[in-house]
Amino acid sequence: MANLRALKSGLAREEERKIDATFDSKEAYKCLEWIQTMIGQDLQIENIEDKKLMMNHFYNVLKDGTVLCRFIDTVMPQDRKLDFSVKAFQPTNTVAFASARARERIGIFLEKVREYGISCTSSFQTDYLYERTNLVQVCTCIRAIGIEAQTRSDYHGPFIWPKKAKENKRTFSEEQLQASKQTISLQYGTNIGASQAGLNFGKQRMIID
């Protein structure tokens, strides 16, 4: 677990501080509230203004991956639903097994995230949550799922996320493509208005009669 690891130091700790500084408490609460609505379970979430306390609360709700798996299952198509009877979702009293299964559940969630069409840049690594090294990226992932879900016809949750940007594909005729080849882009520079007037190279030659 994250609380059993030695604290980071030096550049690693500085990088962690920078990431934590970008954590948005309101966005985190929005994510938790949406998840709670989707799974229909009271997660006893709190709207905490203090950033550090909200980070702890956000982490504690999601850290073992169970809530995330239940959540992603609500938006998956019927033929891609999770099997909650597998060992990863069974309780255990052994600390080592509990740790391994928590990681496994987070991994199952991330696999379903990829299946749902969320890009790698919007997803996160297991340790980002389990070791709480980048909770900001966890928020980003949940937000990306929300944006994608709102585009699906089988989504029946609240529409609280921004609309997904639509592709604006442009087509050009062969004539337009050929015309563009004749145009010299200013990125390559221009000689319009160029002149050598006023330029002197070397010392002038003095001729004495």
Coordinates of N, CA and C in Angstrom, one line a residue:
M1 N 0.8 -1.2 0.0 CA 0.0 0.0 0.0 C 0.9 1.2 0.0
A2 N 0.3 2.4 -0.4 CA 1.0 3.6 -0.5 C 1.6 4.1 0.9
N3 N 0.9 3.8 2.0 CA 1.4 4.3 3.3 C 2.5 3.4 3.8
L4 N 2.8 2.3 3.2 CA 3.9 1.4 3.6 C 5.2 1.8 2.8
R5 N 5.2 2.6 1.8 CA 6.3 2.9 1.0 C 7.1 4.1 1.7
A6 N 8.4 4.1 1.4 CA 9.2 5.2 1.9 C 8.9 6.4 1.1
L7 N 8.9 7.6 1.8 CA 8.6 8.8 1.1 C 9.6 9.2 0.1
K8 N 9.2 9.8 -1.0 CA 10.1 10.2 -2.1 C 10.9 11.4 -1.6
S9 N 12.0 11.5 -2.3 CA 12.9 12.7 -2.0 C 13.5 13.2 -3.2
G10 N 14.1 14.4 -3.1 CA 14.8 15.0 -4.3 C 13.9 15.3 -5.4
L11 N 14.3 15.0 -6.6 CA 13.6 15.4 -7.8 C 12.2 14.7 -7.9
A12 N 12.2 13.4 -7.4 CA 11.0 12.6 -7.5 C 9.9 13.3 -6.6
R13 N 10.3 13.8 -5.4 CA 9.4 14.4 -4.5 C 8.9 15.7 -5.1
E14 N 9.8 16.5 -5.7 CA 9.5 17.7 -6.3 C 8.5 17.6 -7.4
E15 N 8.7 16.5 -8.2 CA 7.8 16.2 -9.3 C 6.4 15.8 -8.8
E16 N 6.4 15.1 -7.7 CA 5.1 14.7 -7.1 C 4.4 15.9 -6.6
R17 N 5.1 16.8 -6.0 CA 4.5 18.1 -5.5 C 3.8 18.9 -6.6
K18 N 4.5 18.9 -7.8 CA 4.0 19.7 -8.9 C 2.7 19.0 -9.4
I19 N 2.6 17.7 -9.4 CA 1.4 17.0 -9.9 C 0.3 17.3 -8.9
D20 N 0.6 17.1 -7.6 CA -0.4 17.3 -6.5 C -1.0 18.7 -6.6
A21 N -0.1 19.7 -6.9 CA -0.6 21.1 -7.0 C -1.6 21.3 -8.0
T22 N -1.7 20.5 -9.0 CA -2.7 20.6 -10.1 C -4.0 19.9 -9.8
F23 N -4.1 19.2 -8.6 CA -5.3 18.5 -8.3 C -6.4 19.5 -8.0
D24 N -7.6 19.2 -8.7 CA -8.8 20.1 -8.6 C -9.8 19.4 -7.7
S25 N -10.0 19.9 -6.5 CA -10.9 19.3 -5.5 C -12.4 19.2 -6.1
K26 N -12.8 20.3 -6.8 CA -14.1 20.3 -7.4 C -14.3 19.3 -8.4
E27 N -13.3 19.1 -9.3 CA -13.3 18.1 -10.3 C -13.4 16.7 -9.7
A28 N -12.6 16.5 -8.6 CA -12.6 15.2 -8.0 C -13.9 14.9 -7.4
Y29 N -14.5 15.8 -6.7 CA -15.9 15.6 -6.2 C -16.9 15.3 -7.3
K30 N -16.8 16.0 -8.4 CA -17.7 15.8 -9.5 C -17.5 14.3 -10.0
C31 N -16.3 13.8 -10.1 CA -16.0 12.5 -10.5 C -16.7 11.5 -9.5
L32 N -16.5 11.7 -8.3 CA -17.0 10.8 -7.2 C -18.5 10.8 -7.2
E33 N -19.1 12.0 -7.4 CA -20.6 12.1 -7.4 C -21.2 11.4 -8.6
W34 N -20.5 11.5 -9.7 CA -21.0 10.9 -10.9 C -20.9 9.3 -10.8
I35 N -19.8 8.9 -10.3 CA -19.6 7.4 -10.0 C -20.7 6.9 -9.1
Q36 N -21.0 7.6 -8.0 CA -22.0 7.3 -7.1 C -23.4 7.1 -7.7
T37 N -23.7 8.1 -8.6 CA -24.9 8.1 -9.3 C -25.0 6.9 -10.2
M38 N -23.9 6.6 -10.9 CA -23.9 5.5 -11.9 C -24.1 4.1 -11.3
I39 N -23.4 3.9 -10.1 CA -23.5 2.6 -9.5 C -24.7 2.4 -8.6
G40 N -25.3 3.6 -8.2 CA -26.5 3.5 -7.4 C -26.1 3.1 -5.9
Q41 N -24.9 3.5 -5.5 CA -24.5 3.1 -4.1 C -24.0 4.3 -3.4
D42 N -24.4 4.4 -2.1 CA -23.9 5.6 -1.3 C -22.5 5.4 -0.9
L43 N -21.6 6.2 -1.5 CA -20.2 6.1 -1.2 C -19.8 7.0 -0.1
Q44 N -20.7 7.7 0.5 CA -20.5 8.6 1.6 C -19.4 9.6 1.2
I45 N -19.5 10.2 0.0 CA -18.6 11.1 -0.5 C -18.8 12.5 0.2
E46 N -17.7 13.2 0.3 CA -17.8 14.6 0.9 C -17.2 15.6 0.0
N47 N -17.8 16.8 0.0 CA -17.3 17.9 -0.8 C -16.4 18.7 0.1
I48 N -15.1 18.4 0.0 CA -14.1 19.0 0.9 C -13.3 20.0 0.1
E49 N -13.3 21.2 0.7 CA -12.5 22.3 0.0 C -11.0 22.2 0.1
D50 N -10.6 21.7 1.3 CA -9.1 21.6 1.5 C -8.6 20.5 0.5
K51 N -7.6 20.9 -0.3 CA -7.1 20.1 -1.3 C -6.5 18.8 -0.8
K52 N -5.7 18.9 0.2 CA -5.0 17.7 0.8 C -6.0 16.7 1.3
L53 N -7.0 17.2 2.0 CA -8.0 16.3 2.6 C -8.9 15.7 1.5
M54 N -9.2 16.5 0.5 CA -10.0 15.9 -0.6 C -9.2 14.9 -1.4
M55 N -7.9 15.0 -1.5 CA -7.1 14.0 -2.2 C -7.1 12.7 -1.4
N56 N -7.0 12.8 -0.1 CA -7.1 11.6 0.8 C -8.5 10.9 0.6
H57 N -9.5 11.7 0.6 CA -10.9 11.2 0.5 C -11.1 10.5 -0.9
F58 N -10.6 11.2 -1.9 CA -10.7 10.6 -3.3 C -10.0 9.3 -3.4
Y59 N -8.8 9.3 -2.8 CA -8.0 8.1 -2.8 C -8.6 6.9 -2.1
N60 N -9.1 7.2 -0.9 CA -9.7 6.2 0.0 C -11.0 5.6 -0.7
V61 N -11.7 6.3 -1.4 CA -12.9 5.8 -2.1 C -12.6 4.9 -3.2
L62 N -11.5 5.2 -3.9 CA -11.2 4.4 -5.2 C -10.0 3.5 -5.1
K63 N -9.3 3.5 -4.0 CA -7.9 2.9 -4.0 C -7.9 1.4 -4.2
D64 N -8.9 0.6 -3.9 CA -8.8 -0.8 -4.1 C -9.4 -1.3 -5.4
G65 N -9.9 -0.4 -6.2 CA -10.4 -0.7 -7.5 C -11.8 -1.3 -7.6
T66 N -12.4 -1.6 -6.5 CA -13.7 -2.3 -6.5 C -14.8 -1.3 -7.0
V67 N -14.8 -0.1 -6.5 CA -15.8 0.9 -7.0 C -15.6 1.2 -8.4
L68 N -14.3 1.4 -8.9 CA -14.1 1.7 -10.3 C -14.6 0.6 -11.2
C69 N -14.4 -0.7 -10.8 CA -14.9 -1.8 -11.6 C -16.4 -1.8 -11.7
R70 N -17.1 -1.6 -10.6 CA -18.5 -1.5 -10.6 C -19.0 -0.3 -11.5
F71 N -18.3 0.7 -11.4 CA -18.6 1.9 -12.2 C -18.4 1.7 -13.7
I72 N -17.3 1.1 -14.1 CA -17.0 0.9 -15.6 C -18.0 -0.1 -16.1
D73 N -18.5 -1.0 -15.3 CA -19.4 -2.0 -15.7 C -20.7 -1.4 -16.1
T74 N -21.1 -0.3 -15.6 CA -22.4 0.4 -15.9 C -22.4 1.0 -17.3
V75 N -21.3 1.2 -17.9 CA -21.3 1.9 -19.2 C -20.8 0.9 -20.3
M76 N -20.4 -0.3 -19.9 CA -19.9 -1.3 -20.9 C -21.1 -1.9 -21.6
P77 N -21.0 -2.3 -22.9 CA -22.0 -3.0 -23.6 C -22.3 -4.4 -22.9
Q78 N -23.5 -4.9 -23.2 CA -23.9 -6.2 -22.5 C -22.9 -7.3 -22.7
D79 N -22.3 -7.4 -23.9 CA -21.4 -8.5 -24.2 C -20.0 -8.2 -23.7
R80 N -19.7 -7.1 -23.0 CA -18.4 -6.8 -22.4 C -18.5 -6.6 -20.9
K81 N -19.5 -7.0 -20.3 CA -19.7 -6.8 -18.8 C -18.6 -7.6 -18.1
L82 N -18.4 -7.2 -16.9 CA -17.4 -7.8 -16.0 C -18.0 -9.0 -15.3
D83 N -17.1 -10.0 -15.0 CA -17.5 -11.2 -14.3 C -17.1 -11.0 -12.8
F84 N -18.0 -10.6 -11.9 CA -17.6 -10.4 -10.6 C -17.5 -11.6 -9.7
S85 N -17.6 -12.8 -10.3 CA -17.4 -14.0 -9.6 C -16.0 -14.5 -9.6
V86 N -15.1 -13.8 -10.4 CA -13.7 -14.2 -10.4 C -13.0 -13.9 -9.1
K87 N -11.9 -14.6 -8.9 CA -11.1 -14.5 -7.6 C -10.8 -13.0 -7.3
A88 N -10.5 -12.2 -8.3 CA -10.1 -10.8 -8.0 C -11.1 -10.1 -7.1
F89 N -12.4 -10.5 -7.2 CA -13.4 -9.7 -6.5 C -13.8 -10.5 -5.2
Q90 N -13.1 -11.5 -4.9 CA -13.5 -12.3 -3.6 C -12.7 -11.7 -2.4
P91 N -13.4 -11.6 -1.3 CA -12.7 -11.1 -0.1 C -11.6 -12.0 0.4
T92 N -10.6 -11.4 1.1 CA -9.5 -12.2 1.6 C -9.0 -11.5 2.9
N93 N -8.6 -12.3 3.9 CA -8.0 -11.8 5.1 C -6.5 -11.7 5.1
T94 N -5.9 -12.1 4.0 CA -4.5 -12.1 3.9 C -4.0 -10.7 3.3
V95 N -3.2 -10.0 4.0 CA -2.8 -8.7 3.5 C -2.1 -8.8 2.2
A96 N -1.2 -9.7 2.0 CA -0.5 -9.8 0.7 C -1.5 -10.1 -0.5
F97 N -2.5 -11.0 -0.2 CA -3.5 -11.3 -1.2 C -4.4 -10.1 -1.5
A98 N -4.7 -9.4 -0.4 CA -5.6 -8.2 -0.6 C -4.9 -7.1 -1.4
S99 N -3.6 -6.9 -1.2 CA -2.8 -6.0 -2.0 C -2.8 -6.4 -3.5
A100 N -2.5 -7.7 -3.7 CA -2.4 -8.2 -5.1 C -3.8 -8.1 -5.8
R101 N -4.9 -8.4 -5.1 CA -6.2 -8.3 -5.7 C -6.6 -6.9 -6.0
A102 N -6.2 -6.0 -5.1 CA -6.5 -4.6 -5.4 C -5.9 -4.1 -6.7
R103 N -4.6 -4.4 -6.8 CA -3.9 -4.1 -8.1 C -4.6 -4.8 -9.3
E104 N -5.0 -6.0 -9.1 CA -5.6 -6.7 -10.2 C -6.9 -6.1 -10.6
R105 N -7.7 -5.6 -9.6 CA -9.0 -5.0 -9.9 C -8.7 -3.6 -10.7
I106 N -7.7 -2.9 -10.2 CA -7.4 -1.7 -11.0 C -7.0 -2.0 -12.4
G107 N -6.2 -3.1 -12.6 CA -5.8 -3.5 -13.9 C -7.0 -3.9 -14.7
I108 N -8.0 -4.6 -14.1 CA -9.2 -5.0 -14.9 C -10.0 -3.7 -15.3
F109 N -10.1 -2.7 -14.4 CA -10.7 -1.5 -14.8 C -10.0 -0.8 -16.0
L110 N -8.7 -0.8 -15.9 CA -7.9 -0.1 -17.0 C -8.1 -0.8 -18.3
E111 N -8.2 -2.2 -18.3 CA -8.4 -2.9 -19.5 C -9.8 -2.6 -20.1
K112 N -10.8 -2.5 -19.3 CA -12.1 -2.1 -19.7 C -12.1 -0.7 -20.3
V113 N -11.3 0.2 -19.7 CA -11.2 1.6 -20.2 C -10.7 1.6 -21.6
R114 N -9.7 0.7 -21.9 CA -9.2 0.6 -23.2 C -10.2 0.1 -24.2
E115 N -10.9 -0.9 -23.7 CA -12.0 -1.5 -24.6 C -13.1 -0.5 -24.9
Y116 N -13.3 0.4 -24.0 CA -14.3 1.4 -24.1 C -13.9 2.5 -25.1
G117 N -12.7 2.5 -25.5 CA -12.2 3.5 -26.5 C -11.5 4.7 -26.0
I118 N -11.1 4.6 -24.7 CA -10.4 5.7 -24.1 C -8.9 5.6 -24.4
S119 N -8.3 6.7 -24.9 CA -6.9 6.7 -25.3 C -5.9 6.5 -24.2
C120 N -4.7 6.1 -24.5 CA -3.7 5.9 -23.4 C -3.4 7.2 -22.7
T121 N -3.4 8.3 -23.5 CA -3.1 9.5 -22.9 C -4.1 10.0 -21.8
S122 N -5.3 9.5 -21.9 CA -6.4 9.8 -21.0 C -6.5 8.8 -19.9
S123 N -5.8 7.7 -20.0 CA -5.9 6.6 -19.0 C -4.8 6.9 -18.0
F124 N -4.5 5.9 -17.1 CA -3.5 6.0 -16.1 C -2.9 4.6 -15.8
Q125 N -1.8 4.6 -15.1 CA -1.1 3.4 -14.7 C -1.6 3.0 -13.3
T126 N -1.5 1.7 -13.0 CA -2.0 1.2 -11.8 C -1.4 1.9 -10.6
D127 N -0.1 2.2 -10.6 CA 0.5 2.9 -9.4 C 0.1 4.3 -9.3
Y128 N -0.5 4.9 -10.3 CA -1.0 6.3 -10.2 C -2.0 6.4 -9.1
L129 N -2.9 5.3 -9.1 CA -3.9 5.3 -8.0 C -3.4 4.5 -6.8
Y130 N -3.0 3.2 -7.0 CA -2.6 2.4 -5.9 C -1.6 3.0 -5.0
E131 N -0.6 3.6 -5.6 CA 0.5 4.3 -4.8 C 0.2 5.8 -4.7
R132 N -0.9 6.2 -5.2 CA -1.4 7.6 -5.2 C -0.3 8.6 -5.7
T133 N 0.4 8.2 -6.8 CA 1.4 9.1 -7.3 C 0.9 10.1 -8.3
N134 N -0.3 9.9 -8.8 CA -0.9 10.8 -9.8 C -2.4 10.8 -9.8
L135 N -3.0 11.3 -8.8 CA -4.5 11.2 -8.7 C -5.1 12.2 -9.7
V136 N -4.4 13.1 -10.2 CA -4.8 14.1 -11.2 C -5.2 13.3 -12.5
Q137 N -4.3 12.3 -12.9 CA -4.6 11.6 -14.1 C -5.7 10.6 -13.9
V138 N -6.0 10.2 -12.7 CA -7.2 9.3 -12.4 C -8.4 10.1 -12.7
C139 N -8.5 11.4 -12.2 CA -9.6 12.3 -12.5 C -9.8 12.5 -14.0
T140 N -8.6 12.7 -14.7 CA -8.7 12.8 -16.2 C -9.3 11.6 -16.9
C141 N -9.0 10.5 -16.4 CA -9.5 9.2 -17.0 C -11.0 9.1 -16.8
I142 N -11.5 9.4 -15.6 CA -12.9 9.4 -15.3 C -13.7 10.4 -16.1
R143 N -13.1 11.5 -16.3 CA -13.7 12.6 -17.1 C -13.8 12.1 -18.5
A144 N -12.7 11.5 -19.1 CA -12.7 11.0 -20.4 C -13.8 10.0 -20.7
I145 N -14.0 9.1 -19.7 CA -15.0 8.1 -19.7 C -16.4 8.8 -19.8
G146 N -16.6 9.8 -19.0 CA -17.9 10.5 -19.1 C -18.1 11.2 -20.4
I147 N -17.1 11.8 -21.0 CA -17.3 12.4 -22.3 C -17.6 11.4 -23.4
E148 N -16.9 10.3 -23.3 CA -17.2 9.2 -24.3 C -18.6 8.6 -24.1
A149 N -19.0 8.4 -22.8 CA -20.2 7.7 -22.5 C -21.4 8.6 -23.0
Q150 N -21.3 9.9 -23.0 CA -22.4 10.7 -23.4 C -22.6 10.7 -24.9
T151 N -21.7 10.1 -25.7 CA -21.9 9.9 -27.1 C -22.6 8.6 -27.5
R152 N -22.7 7.7 -26.5 CA -23.3 6.4 -26.7 C -24.8 6.4 -26.5
S153 N -25.5 5.7 -27.4 CA -26.9 5.6 -27.4 C -27.5 4.9 -26.2
D154 N -26.7 4.0 -25.6 CA -27.1 3.2 -24.5 C -26.8 3.8 -23.1
Y155 N -26.3 5.0 -23.2 CA -26.0 5.7 -21.9 C -27.2 6.4 -21.3
H156 N -27.5 6.1 -20.1 CA -28.7 6.7 -19.4 C -28.3 7.5 -18.2
G157 N -27.1 7.9 -18.0 CA -26.7 8.7 -16.9 C -26.9 10.2 -17.1
P158 N -26.5 11.0 -16.1 CA -26.6 12.5 -16.3 C -25.6 13.0 -17.3
F159 N -25.9 14.0 -18.0 CA -25.0 14.7 -19.0 C -24.4 15.9 -18.3
I160 N -23.2 15.6 -17.6 CA -22.6 16.7 -16.9 C -21.2 17.0 -17.4
W161 N -20.8 16.3 -18.5 CA -19.4 16.5 -19.0 C -19.5 17.3 -20.3
P162 N -18.4 17.9 -20.7 CA -18.4 18.6 -22.0 C -18.7 17.7 -23.1
K163 N -19.1 18.2 -24.2 CA -19.4 17.4 -25.4 C -18.1 17.0 -26.1
K164 N -18.1 15.8 -26.6 CA -16.9 15.3 -27.3 C -16.7 16.1 -28.6
A165 N -15.5 16.5 -28.9 CA -15.2 17.2 -30.1 C -15.5 16.3 -31.3
K166 N -16.1 16.9 -32.3 CA -16.4 16.1 -33.5 C -15.3 16.3 -34.6
E167 N -15.0 15.3 -35.3 CA -14.0 15.3 -36.4 C -14.5 16.3 -37.5
N168 N -13.6 17.2 -37.9 CA -13.9 18.1 -39.0 C -13.0 17.8 -40.2
K169 N -13.4 16.7 -40.8 CA -12.6 16.2 -42.0 C -12.9 17.0 -43.2
R170 N -11.8 17.5 -43.8 CA -11.9 18.3 -45.0 C -11.4 17.6 -46.3
T171 N -12.1 17.8 -47.4 CA -11.6 17.1 -48.6 C -11.3 18.2 -49.6
F172 N -10.3 18.0 -50.4 CA -9.9 19.0 -51.5 C -9.9 18.3 -52.8
S173 N -10.3 19.0 -53.8 CA -10.3 18.5 -55.2 C -8.9 18.4 -55.7
E174 N -8.7 17.6 -56.8 CA -7.4 17.5 -57.3 C -6.8 18.8 -57.8
E175 N -7.7 19.7 -58.3 CA -7.3 21.0 -58.8 C -6.7 21.8 -57.6
Q176 N -7.4 21.8 -56.5 CA -6.9 22.5 -55.3 C -5.6 22.0 -54.8
L177 N -5.5 20.7 -54.8 CA -4.2 20.1 -54.4 C -3.0 20.5 -55.3
Q178 N -3.3 20.5 -56.6 CA -2.2 20.9 -57.5 C -1.9 22.4 -57.4
A179 N -2.9 23.2 -57.1 CA -2.7 24.6 -57.0 C -1.8 24.9 -55.7
S180 N -2.0 24.1 -54.7 CA -1.3 24.3 -53.4 C 0.2 24.0 -53.6
K181 N 0.5 23.2 -54.6 CA 1.9 22.8 -54.8 C 2.7 24.0 -55.5
Q182 N 1.9 24.9 -56.1 CA 2.6 26.0 -56.8 C 2.8 27.2 -55.8
T183 N 2.3 27.1 -54.6 CA 2.4 28.2 -53.7 C 3.6 28.0 -52.8
I184 N 4.4 28.9 -52.7 CA 5.6 28.8 -51.8 C 5.2 29.4 -50.4
S185 N 5.2 28.5 -49.4 CA 4.9 28.9 -48.1 C 5.9 29.9 -47.5
L186 N 5.4 30.8 -46.7 CA 6.3 31.8 -46.0 C 7.2 31.1 -45.1
Q187 N 6.9 29.9 -44.7 CA 7.8 29.2 -43.8 C 9.2 28.9 -44.5
Y188 N 9.2 29.0 -45.8 CA 10.4 28.8 -46.6 C 11.1 30.1 -46.9
G189 N 10.5 31.2 -46.4 CA 11.1 32.5 -46.6 C 10.5 33.1 -47.9
T190 N 10.9 34.4 -48.2 CA 10.5 35.0 -49.4 C 11.6 36.0 -49.9
N191 N 11.6 36.3 -51.2 CA 12.6 37.2 -51.7 C 11.9 38.5 -52.2
I192 N 10.6 38.6 -51.9 CA 9.8 39.8 -52.4 C 10.4 41.0 -51.7
G193 N 10.7 42.0 -52.5 CA 11.2 43.3 -52.0 C 12.7 43.2 -51.6
A194 N 13.4 42.1 -52.0 CA 14.8 42.0 -51.6 C 15.6 42.8 -52.5
S195 N 16.7 43.4 -52.0 CA 17.6 44.3 -52.8 C 18.9 44.3 -52.1
Q196 N 20.0 44.4 -53.0 CA 21.3 44.5 -52.5 C 21.8 46.0 -52.3
A197 N 20.8 46.9 -52.5 CA 21.2 48.3 -52.4 C 21.6 48.6 -50.9
G198 N 22.8 49.3 -50.8 CA 23.3 49.7 -49.5 C 24.2 48.7 -48.9
L199 N 24.4 47.6 -49.6 CA 25.2 46.5 -49.0 C 26.7 46.7 -49.5
N200 N 27.6 46.7 -48.6 CA 29.0 46.8 -49.0 C 29.8 45.5 -48.5
F201 N 30.5 44.9 -49.4 CA 31.3 43.8 -49.0 C 32.8 44.1 -49.0
G202 N 33.4 44.1 -47.8 CA 34.9 44.4 -47.8 C 35.2 45.9 -47.8
K203 N 36.4 46.2 -47.8 CA 36.9 47.6 -47.9 C 36.9 48.1 -49.3
Q204 N 36.4 49.3 -49.5 CA 36.3 49.9 -50.9 C 37.8 50.0 -51.4
R205 N 37.9 49.8 -52.7 CA 39.2 50.0 -53.3 C 39.4 51.4 -53.7
M206 N 40.5 52.0 -53.2 CA 40.8 53.4 -53.4 C 41.7 53.6 -54.7
I207 N 41.3 54.2 -55.7 CA 42.1 54.4 -56.9 C 42.5 55.9 -56.9
I208 N 43.9 56.0 -56.9 CA 44.5 57.4 -56.9 C 45.1 57.6 -58.3
D209 N 44.6 58.7 -59.0 CA 45.2 59.0 -60.3 C 46.6 59.6 -60.1

